[in-house]
CSV table of C-alpha atoms and ligand atoms in Angstrom, one decimal:
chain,number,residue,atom,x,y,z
A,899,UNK,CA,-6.2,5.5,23.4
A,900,UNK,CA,-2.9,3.6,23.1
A,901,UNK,CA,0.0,4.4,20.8
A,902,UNK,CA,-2.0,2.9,17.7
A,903,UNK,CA,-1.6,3.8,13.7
A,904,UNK,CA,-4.2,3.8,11.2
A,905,UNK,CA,-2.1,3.4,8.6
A,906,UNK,CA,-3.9,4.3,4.7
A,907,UNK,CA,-2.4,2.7,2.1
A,908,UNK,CA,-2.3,4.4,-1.3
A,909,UNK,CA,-5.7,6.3,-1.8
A,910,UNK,CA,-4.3,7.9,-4.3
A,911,UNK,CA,-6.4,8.7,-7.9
A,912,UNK,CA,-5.2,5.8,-10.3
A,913,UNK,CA,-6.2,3.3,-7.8
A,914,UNK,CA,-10.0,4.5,-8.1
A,915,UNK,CA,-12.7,4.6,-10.6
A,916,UNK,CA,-11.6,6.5,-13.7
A,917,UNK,CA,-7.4,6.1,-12.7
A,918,UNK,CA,-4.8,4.3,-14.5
A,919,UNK,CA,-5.3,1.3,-12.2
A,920,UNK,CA,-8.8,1.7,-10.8
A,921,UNK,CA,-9.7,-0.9,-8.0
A,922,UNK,CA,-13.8,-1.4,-8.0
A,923,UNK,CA,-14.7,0.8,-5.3
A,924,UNK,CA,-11.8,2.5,-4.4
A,925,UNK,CA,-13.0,6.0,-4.1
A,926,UNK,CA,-16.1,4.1,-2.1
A,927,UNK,CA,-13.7,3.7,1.2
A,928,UNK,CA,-12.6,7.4,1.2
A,929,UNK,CA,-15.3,8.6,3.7
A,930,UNK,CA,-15.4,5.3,6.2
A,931,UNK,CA,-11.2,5.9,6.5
A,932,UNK,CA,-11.9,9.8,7.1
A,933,UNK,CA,-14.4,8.8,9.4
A,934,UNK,CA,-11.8,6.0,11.0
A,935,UNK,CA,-8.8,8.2,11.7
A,936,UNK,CA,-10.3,9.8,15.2
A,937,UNK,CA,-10.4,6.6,16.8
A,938,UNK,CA,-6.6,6.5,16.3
A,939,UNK,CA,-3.9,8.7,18.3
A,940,UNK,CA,-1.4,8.6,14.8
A,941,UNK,CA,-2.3,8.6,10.8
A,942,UNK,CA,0.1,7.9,8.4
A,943,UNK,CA,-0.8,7.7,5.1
A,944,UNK,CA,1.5,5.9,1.9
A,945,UNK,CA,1.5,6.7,-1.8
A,946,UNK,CA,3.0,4.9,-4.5
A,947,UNK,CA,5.7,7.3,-6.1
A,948,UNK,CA,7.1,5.8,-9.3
A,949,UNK,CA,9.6,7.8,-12.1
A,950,UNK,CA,8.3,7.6,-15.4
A,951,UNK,CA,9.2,4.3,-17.0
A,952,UNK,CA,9.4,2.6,-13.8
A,953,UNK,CA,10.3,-1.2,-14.1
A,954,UNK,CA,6.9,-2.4,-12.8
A,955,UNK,CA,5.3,-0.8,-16.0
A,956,UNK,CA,4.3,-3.5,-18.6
A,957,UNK,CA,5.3,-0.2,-21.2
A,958,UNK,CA,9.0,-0.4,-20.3
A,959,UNK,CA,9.2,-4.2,-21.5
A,960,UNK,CA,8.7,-5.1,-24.9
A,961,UNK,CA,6.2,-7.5,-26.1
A,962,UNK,CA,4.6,-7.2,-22.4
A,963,UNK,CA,1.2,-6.3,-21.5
A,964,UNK,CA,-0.3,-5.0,-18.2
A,965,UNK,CA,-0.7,-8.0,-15.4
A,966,UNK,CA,2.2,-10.4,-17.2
A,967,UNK,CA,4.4,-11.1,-15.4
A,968,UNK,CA,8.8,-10.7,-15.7
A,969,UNK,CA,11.4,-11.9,-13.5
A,970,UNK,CA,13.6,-9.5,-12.0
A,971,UNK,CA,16.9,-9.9,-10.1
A,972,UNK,CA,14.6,-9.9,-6.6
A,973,UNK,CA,12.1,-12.5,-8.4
A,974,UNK,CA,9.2,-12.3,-10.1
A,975,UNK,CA,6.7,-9.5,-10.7
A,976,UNK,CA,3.6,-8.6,-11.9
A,977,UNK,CA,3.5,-5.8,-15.0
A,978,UNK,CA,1.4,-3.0,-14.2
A,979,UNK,CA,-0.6,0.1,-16.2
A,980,UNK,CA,1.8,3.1,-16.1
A,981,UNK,CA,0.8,4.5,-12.7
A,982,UNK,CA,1.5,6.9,-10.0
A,983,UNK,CA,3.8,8.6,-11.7
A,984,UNK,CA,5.7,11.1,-9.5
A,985,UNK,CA,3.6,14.9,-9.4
A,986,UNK,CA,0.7,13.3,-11.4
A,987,UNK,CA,-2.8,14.2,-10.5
A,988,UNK,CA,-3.0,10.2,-11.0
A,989,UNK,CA,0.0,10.2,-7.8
A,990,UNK,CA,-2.2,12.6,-6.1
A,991,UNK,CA,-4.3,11.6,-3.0
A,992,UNK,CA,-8.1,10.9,-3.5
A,993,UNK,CA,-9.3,14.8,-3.1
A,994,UNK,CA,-11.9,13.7,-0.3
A,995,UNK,CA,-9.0,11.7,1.9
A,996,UNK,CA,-8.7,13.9,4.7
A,997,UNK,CA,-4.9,14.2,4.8
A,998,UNK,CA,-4.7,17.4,7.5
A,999,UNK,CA,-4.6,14.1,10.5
A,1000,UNK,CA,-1.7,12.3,8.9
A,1001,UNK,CA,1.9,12.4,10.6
A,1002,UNK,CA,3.9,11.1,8.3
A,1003,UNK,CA,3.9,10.2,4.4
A,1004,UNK,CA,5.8,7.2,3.5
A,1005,UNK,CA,6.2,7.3,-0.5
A,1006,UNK,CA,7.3,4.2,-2.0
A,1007,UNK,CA,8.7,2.6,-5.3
A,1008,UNK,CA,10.5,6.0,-6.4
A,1009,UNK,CA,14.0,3.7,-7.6
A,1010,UNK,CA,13.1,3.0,-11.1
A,1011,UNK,CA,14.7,-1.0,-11.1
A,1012,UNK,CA,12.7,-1.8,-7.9
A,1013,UNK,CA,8.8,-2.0,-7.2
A,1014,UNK,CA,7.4,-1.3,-3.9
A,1015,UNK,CA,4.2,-3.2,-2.6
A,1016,UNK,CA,4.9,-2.8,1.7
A,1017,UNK,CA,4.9,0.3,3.5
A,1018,UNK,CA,7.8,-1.6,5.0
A,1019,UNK,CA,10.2,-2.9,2.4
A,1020,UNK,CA,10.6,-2.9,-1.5
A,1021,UNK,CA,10.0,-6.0,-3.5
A,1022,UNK,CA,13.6,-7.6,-2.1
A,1023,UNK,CA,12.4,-7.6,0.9
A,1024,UNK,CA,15.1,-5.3,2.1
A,1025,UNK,CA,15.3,-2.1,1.1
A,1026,UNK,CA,13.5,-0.4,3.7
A,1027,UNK,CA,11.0,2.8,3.3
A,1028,UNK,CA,12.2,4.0,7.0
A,1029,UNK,CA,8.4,3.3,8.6
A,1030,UNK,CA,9.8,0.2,10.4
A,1031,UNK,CA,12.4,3.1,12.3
A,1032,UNK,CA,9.4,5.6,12.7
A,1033,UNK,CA,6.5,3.4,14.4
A,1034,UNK,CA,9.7,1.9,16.9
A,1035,UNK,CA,11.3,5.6,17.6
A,1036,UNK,CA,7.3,6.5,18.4
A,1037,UNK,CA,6.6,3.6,20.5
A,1038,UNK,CA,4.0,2.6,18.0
A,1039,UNK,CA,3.3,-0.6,18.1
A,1040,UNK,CA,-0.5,-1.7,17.1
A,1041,UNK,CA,-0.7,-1.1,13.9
A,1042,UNK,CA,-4.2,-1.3,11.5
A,1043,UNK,CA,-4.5,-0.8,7.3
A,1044,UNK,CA,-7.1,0.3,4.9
A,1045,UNK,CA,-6.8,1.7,1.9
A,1046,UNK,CA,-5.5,0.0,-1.9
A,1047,UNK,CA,-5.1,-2.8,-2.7
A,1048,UNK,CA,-6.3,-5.9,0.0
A,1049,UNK,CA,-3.8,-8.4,-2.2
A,1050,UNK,CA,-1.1,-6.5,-2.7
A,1051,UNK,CA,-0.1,-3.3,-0.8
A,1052,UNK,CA,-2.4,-3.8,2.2
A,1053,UNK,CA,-1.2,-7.5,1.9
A,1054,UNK,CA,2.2,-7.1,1.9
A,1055,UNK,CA,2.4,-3.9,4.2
A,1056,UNK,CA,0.4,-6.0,7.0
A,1057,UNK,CA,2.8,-9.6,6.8
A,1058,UNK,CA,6.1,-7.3,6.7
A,1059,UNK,CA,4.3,-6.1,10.1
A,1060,UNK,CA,3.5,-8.8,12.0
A,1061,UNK,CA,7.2,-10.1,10.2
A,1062,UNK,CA,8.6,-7.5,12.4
A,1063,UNK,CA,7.0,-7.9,15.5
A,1064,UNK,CA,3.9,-5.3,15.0
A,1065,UNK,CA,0.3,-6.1,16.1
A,1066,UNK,CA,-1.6,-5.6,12.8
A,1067,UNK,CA,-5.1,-5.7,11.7
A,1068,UNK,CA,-6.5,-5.0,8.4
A,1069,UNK,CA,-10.2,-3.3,8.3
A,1070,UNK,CA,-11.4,-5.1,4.8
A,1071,UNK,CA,-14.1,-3.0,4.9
A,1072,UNK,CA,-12.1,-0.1,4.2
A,1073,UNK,CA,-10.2,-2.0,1.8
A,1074,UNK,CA,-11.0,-3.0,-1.9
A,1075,UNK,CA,-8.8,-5.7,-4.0
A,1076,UNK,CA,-8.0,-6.1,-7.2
A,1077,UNK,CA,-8.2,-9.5,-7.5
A,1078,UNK,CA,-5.3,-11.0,-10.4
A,1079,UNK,CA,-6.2,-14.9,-10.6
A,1080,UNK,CA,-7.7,-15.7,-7.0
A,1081,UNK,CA,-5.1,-13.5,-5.3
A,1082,UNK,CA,-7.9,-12.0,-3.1
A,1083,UNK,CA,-8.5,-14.7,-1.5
A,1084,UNK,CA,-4.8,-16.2,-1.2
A,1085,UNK,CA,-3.7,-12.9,0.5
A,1086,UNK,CA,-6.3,-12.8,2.8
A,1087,UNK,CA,-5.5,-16.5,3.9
A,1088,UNK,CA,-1.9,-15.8,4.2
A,1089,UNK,CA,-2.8,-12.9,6.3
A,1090,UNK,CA,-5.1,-14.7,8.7
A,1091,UNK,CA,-2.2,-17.0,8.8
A,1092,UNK,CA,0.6,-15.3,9.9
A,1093,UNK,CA,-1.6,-13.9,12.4
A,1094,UNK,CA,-3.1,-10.3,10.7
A,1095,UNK,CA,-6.5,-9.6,12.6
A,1096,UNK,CA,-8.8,-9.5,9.7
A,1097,UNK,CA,-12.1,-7.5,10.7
B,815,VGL,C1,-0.3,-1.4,-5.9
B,815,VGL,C2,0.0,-2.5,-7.8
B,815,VGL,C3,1.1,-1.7,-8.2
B,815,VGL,C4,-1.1,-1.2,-4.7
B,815,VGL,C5,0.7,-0.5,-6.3
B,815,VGL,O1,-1.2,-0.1,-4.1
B,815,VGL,O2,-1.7,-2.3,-4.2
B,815,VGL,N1,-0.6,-2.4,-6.7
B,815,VGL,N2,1.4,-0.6,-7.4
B,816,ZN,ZN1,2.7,0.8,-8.1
């Protein structure tokens, strides 16, 4: 087995049926990624961390609604449902991920002015969550993700990788989208693209 990650992206309670931000089917890719993680020498799993009255919550801008859209200093971005809310049962991990494998926890869009969508970098593309310095410390270097959401963390998390020089694959079969205006499909393309090994 070489030096490879299975990296999960965000399993975490609001992204699944019954959450803040449920994604259809996200609680149905809990068992396939358990079952996953022993054809992988390293797991390392992300959640999405945010203070209450984080910027990417449509309830912190007036007159804005969940899935608008605002412009922020590092460009535009999509308003979400309050969500993941630091030490929330909604911030929690699915309870059926099997987290006793995992490594290393990368939590992510914890500054309140900044969202976070890559494991890798914040929404300016350069404030870095420190997994770029992990993988390259480890010699890690082939890198696959499952988990939420296909279009936007998987998405972003897999085209900062190959970005960066990682081999990345994403398994969409242990992936489920949530789809805002076509951007299934646009993220997927871009992926293929840039040269993300969609299975
Ligand atoms: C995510 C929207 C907001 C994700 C996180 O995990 O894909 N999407 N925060
Ligand atoms: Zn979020």
């Amino acid at each position: 087995m070489a030096d490879k990650a299975l990296i999960v992206i965000d399993v975490q309670n609001d992204f699944c049926p019954g959450g803040a931000l449920a994604v259809d089917g996200g609680n149905d890719i809990v068992v396939p990624i358990n079952a996953m993680m022993d054809r992988f020498s390293h797991v390392v799993l992300t959640q999405d961390w945010h203070p209450a009255g984080h910027s990417s919550f449509a309830s912190s801008h007036s007159g804005k609604a969940p899935f608008d859209t605002v412009t922020m200093s590092y460009g535009e971005q999509t308003l979400w449902p309050d969500h993941c809310v630091i030490g929330t049962q909604g911030a929690a991990f699915h309870p059926d991920l099997d987290t006793t494998r995992a490594e290393l926890i990368i939590r992510k869009g914890f500054r309140p002015g900044i969202d976070s969508y890559s494991a890798f970098f914040e929404n300016d593309h350069a404030t870095q969550t420190g997994l770029t310095g992990y993988l390259r410390e480890r010699g890690i270097s082939e890198l696959v993700f499952v988990g939420l959401a296909t279009d936007f963390c998987i998405a972003y998390s897999a085209l900062d990788a190959v970005a960066q020089g990682f081999s990345a694959g994403v398994d969409l079969d242990a992936c489920r989208g949530i789809d805002l205006g076509g951007s299934l499909e646009t993220m997927i393309g871009q992926m293929r693209e840039a040269g993300v090994d969609i299975g």
